[in-house]
C-alpha positions as a Python dict, from the first residue, in 0.01 Angstrom:
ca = {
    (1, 'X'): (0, 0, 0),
    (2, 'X'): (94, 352, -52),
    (3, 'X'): (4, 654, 200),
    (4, 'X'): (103, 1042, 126),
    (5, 'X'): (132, 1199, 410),
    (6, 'X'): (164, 1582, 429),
    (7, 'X'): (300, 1719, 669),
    (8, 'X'): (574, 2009, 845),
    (9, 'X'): (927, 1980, 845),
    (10, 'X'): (1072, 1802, 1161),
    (11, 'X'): (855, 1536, 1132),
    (12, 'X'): (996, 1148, 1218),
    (13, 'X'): (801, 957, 918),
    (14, 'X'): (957, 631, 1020),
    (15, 'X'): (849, 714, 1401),
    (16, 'X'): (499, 786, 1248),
    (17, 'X'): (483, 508, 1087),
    (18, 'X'): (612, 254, 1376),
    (19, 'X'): (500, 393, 1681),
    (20, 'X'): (834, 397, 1807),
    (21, 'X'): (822, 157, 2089),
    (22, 'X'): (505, 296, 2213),
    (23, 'X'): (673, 644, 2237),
    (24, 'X'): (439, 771, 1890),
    (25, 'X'): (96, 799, 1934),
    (26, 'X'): (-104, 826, 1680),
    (27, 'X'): (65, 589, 1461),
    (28, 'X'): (20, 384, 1164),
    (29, 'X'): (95, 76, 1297),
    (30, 'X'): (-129, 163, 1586),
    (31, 'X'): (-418, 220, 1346),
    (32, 'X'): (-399, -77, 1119),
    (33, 'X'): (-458, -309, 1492),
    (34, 'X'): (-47, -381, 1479),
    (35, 'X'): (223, -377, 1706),
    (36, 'X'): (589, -267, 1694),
    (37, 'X'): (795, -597, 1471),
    (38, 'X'): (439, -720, 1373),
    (39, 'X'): (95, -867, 1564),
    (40, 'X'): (-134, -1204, 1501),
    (41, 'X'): (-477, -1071, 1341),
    (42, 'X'): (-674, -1377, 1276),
    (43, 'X'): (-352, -1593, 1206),
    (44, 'X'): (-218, -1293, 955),
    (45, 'X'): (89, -1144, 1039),
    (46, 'X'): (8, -760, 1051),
    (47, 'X'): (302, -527, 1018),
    (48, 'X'): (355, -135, 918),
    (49, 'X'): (736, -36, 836),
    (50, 'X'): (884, 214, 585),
    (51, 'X'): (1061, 14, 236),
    (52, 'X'): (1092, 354, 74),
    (53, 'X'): (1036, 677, 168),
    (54, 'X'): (1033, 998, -145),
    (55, 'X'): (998, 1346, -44),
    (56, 'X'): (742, 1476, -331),
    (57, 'X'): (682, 1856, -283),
    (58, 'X'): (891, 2102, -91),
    (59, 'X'): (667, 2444, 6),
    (60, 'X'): (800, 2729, 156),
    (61, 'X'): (615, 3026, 374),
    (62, 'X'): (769, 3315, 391),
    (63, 'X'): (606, 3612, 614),
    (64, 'X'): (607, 3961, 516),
    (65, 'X'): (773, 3889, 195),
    (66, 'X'): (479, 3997, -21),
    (67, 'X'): (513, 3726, -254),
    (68, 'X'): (784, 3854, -426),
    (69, 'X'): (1098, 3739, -195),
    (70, 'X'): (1387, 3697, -408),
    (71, 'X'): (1309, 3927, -699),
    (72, 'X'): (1517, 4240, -781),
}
């Protein structure tokens, strides 16, 4: 499965993603019903962990710039 997640910079994705040890909450692991290194559902092995990780957008704010920060 795929999830975009948008968020600030700072943010631990592969924290998000684990839980951490219990230390992350929300996570995803925590909200698919699995635990930290995998959980028993029903005999299925349920597990959340990053494979690959892309950065797809970079935005910047700036305040009091007018728009036109950068521009001679």
């Amino acid at each position: 499965a795929v999830v975009e997640i948008k968020c600030e910079g700072g943010l631990y994705i592969k924290e998000l993603v684990s839980g951490d040890g219990g230390r992350t909450k929300p996570s995803l692991s925590e909200l698919l019903g699995a635990e930290v290194g995998g959980a028993e559902e029903g005999g299925v092995e349920v597990k959340a962990e990053v494979k690959e990780l892309d950065v797809l957008e970079v935005g910047i704010e700036l305040n009091g710039c007018g728009g036109d920060w950068g521009r001679d």
